[in-house]
Amino acid sequence: MADLDYEGFWNETLIQLRNDLREEEFSGWFSDMKFLHARFDDQTGEINFVVGIPSAFHRDKVRSHYQNTINSKLKEISGSEISLTFEIIGRKLDKKEEITPQNRKNTESVIEKTTKKKEKKEKHPQMRDDYIFDRFIKGDNNSFAVNAAKAISNNPGKAYNPLLIYGGVGLGKTHLMHAIGNQIYENSDNRVICITSENFLNEYLDGLGQGKMNAFKNKYRHTDVLLIDDIQFFTDKPGVQEELFHTFNALLDAKKQLVFTCDRPISELKKFSERLISRFELGVKADLQPPRYEERCAILRSVAHTRSVKIADDIIDLVSKNISSNVRDLISALNNLIAYIELVGEGKPLTVDIAQRHLKNIFNAPRQSNLSMDNIIRVVAENYGLTPNDLKGKKKSQNIVSARQLAMFIGREMTDYSTTEIGQDFGGKDHTTVMHSINKIKAKLLTDPSLESTIESLKRSIKEFSAKY
Ligand code: ADP
Ligand code: MG
């Protein structure tokens, strides 16, 4: 709640009151009011607005005649119970400074001004403070994305807008997006909202359910920077897609910065509204590719350095050679070794042999024979907006054939089934068809580096799905 535009809520309340009241009534009692500041009690979650008012006479009149109306308007607009305290400030408002609904655009709120005086801002509640540019290794695999992200941070709303960062799982999308947010938040008074698609959806549903849609719209359409993570999550959710479309337009019209992440290219988003896709297509797209060997070594060195741990070059080499598909797994292998070093201490130095034994399970992830082919087929089909029967059937359209080949390849990788058994599960196909499919994917992997992370991401979804069903 601490990041909301409180003064915006107050000004919106005045605008609505003005519409409801006669002009003389409004200007007699409200036009000399001045929003001073908001107090937010972290413990109780209560919000109190302190509003300046010319005299005790004004205050008493407003309290007895208008308090209920103001409170219910504020609640409707902000979605929260907000109490009001009036402070007598006399009639000394300069005409220019007078707070009227017309100058609501002047949203340099008192809260922001007081924050500015502090040496360092408080941590932004929605962003990880370790996800910064200094800790993001740039290489050939991500240089455009990093350059675009930095340009945006220095010039929000003016450089690349909107920016879509896409790439497979664990390749740094969230890190890079938070780095943009952290830098803007640190260096300017721009309001930054950073949210996962899941939380955006939940807030939207809350807004619908509890009649707080105004508060939701107010929050998202009056920010300077909006960062939304993992928009593939909106697949097949038309209500929230519609809301996102309007938020998108409102912010873009006002030249506010938008950044999104997605685990696949926009063109591969299925069950997504056409007009939303075309909005994304208008923006700048930057992909993150899996890091190559040199980049993997650099990332490991950088993480070890931040953790103040020394890791020998041959160990860095071992890990980099064995984990190639994503940065998250790379770092978690390193964390594993760091835990070992911290546990064993100086007594037993970490050798390549020990590291190899220690990471055996990660290096050779065992095949899981408990996974069913049906689950694999279901997850892959769903990912491409197809049905399991499409994959099991004989249709030869390009998208079906690719998804079918991918599912067969993953089936062979994740289970102990033979190619004959896999063929049976795909509607009774011959084992040579399965082998042909697997070879096709192997060949594609050589030319399309993003396929590897797509496969990793699918495998993860399959594991998650299988754990549930
Ligand atoms: P994604 O959102 O794409 O799934 P994350 O942003 O969560 O990936 O990154 C996974 C982990 O890898 C995080 O700990 C992140 O800090 C780290 N990471 C990813 N890319 C890099 C990079 N280029 N340099 C340093 N760390 C990285
Ligand atoms: Mg992420």
PDB file of N, CA, C and O and ligand atoms in Angstrom, residues 174 229-230 328, ligand 2:
ATOM      1  N   THR A 174      13.704 -11.793 -14.880  1.00  0.00           N
ATOM      2  CA  THR A 174      13.249 -11.080 -13.685  1.00  0.00           C
ATOM      3  C   THR A 174      14.354 -10.172 -13.143  1.00  0.00           C
ATOM      4  O   THR A 174      14.107  -9.021 -12.786  1.00  0.00           O
ATOM      5  N   ASP A 229       5.932  -9.058 -14.712  1.00  0.00           N
ATOM      6  CA  ASP A 229       6.768 -10.237 -14.950  1.00  0.00           C
ATOM      7  C   ASP A 229       5.923 -11.422 -15.420  1.00  0.00           C
ATOM      8  O   ASP A 229       4.840 -11.663 -14.880  1.00  0.00           O
ATOM      9  N   ASP A 230       6.417 -12.143 -16.411  1.00  0.00           N
ATOM     10  CA  ASP A 230       5.828 -13.418 -16.840  1.00  0.00           C
ATOM     11  C   ASP A 230       4.422 -13.313 -17.402  1.00  0.00           C
ATOM     12  O   ASP A 230       3.492 -13.984 -16.914  1.00  0.00           O
ATOM     13  N   ARG A 328      19.942 -20.048 -13.580  1.00  0.00           N
ATOM     14  CA  ARG A 328      19.451 -20.399 -12.240  1.00  0.00           C
ATOM     15  C   ARG A 328      20.087 -21.712 -11.765  1.00  0.00           C
ATOM     16  O   ARG A 328      20.579 -21.804 -10.649  1.00  0.00           O
TER      17      ARG A 328
HETATM   18 MG    MG B   2      11.398 -14.838 -13.696  1.00  0.00          MG
END
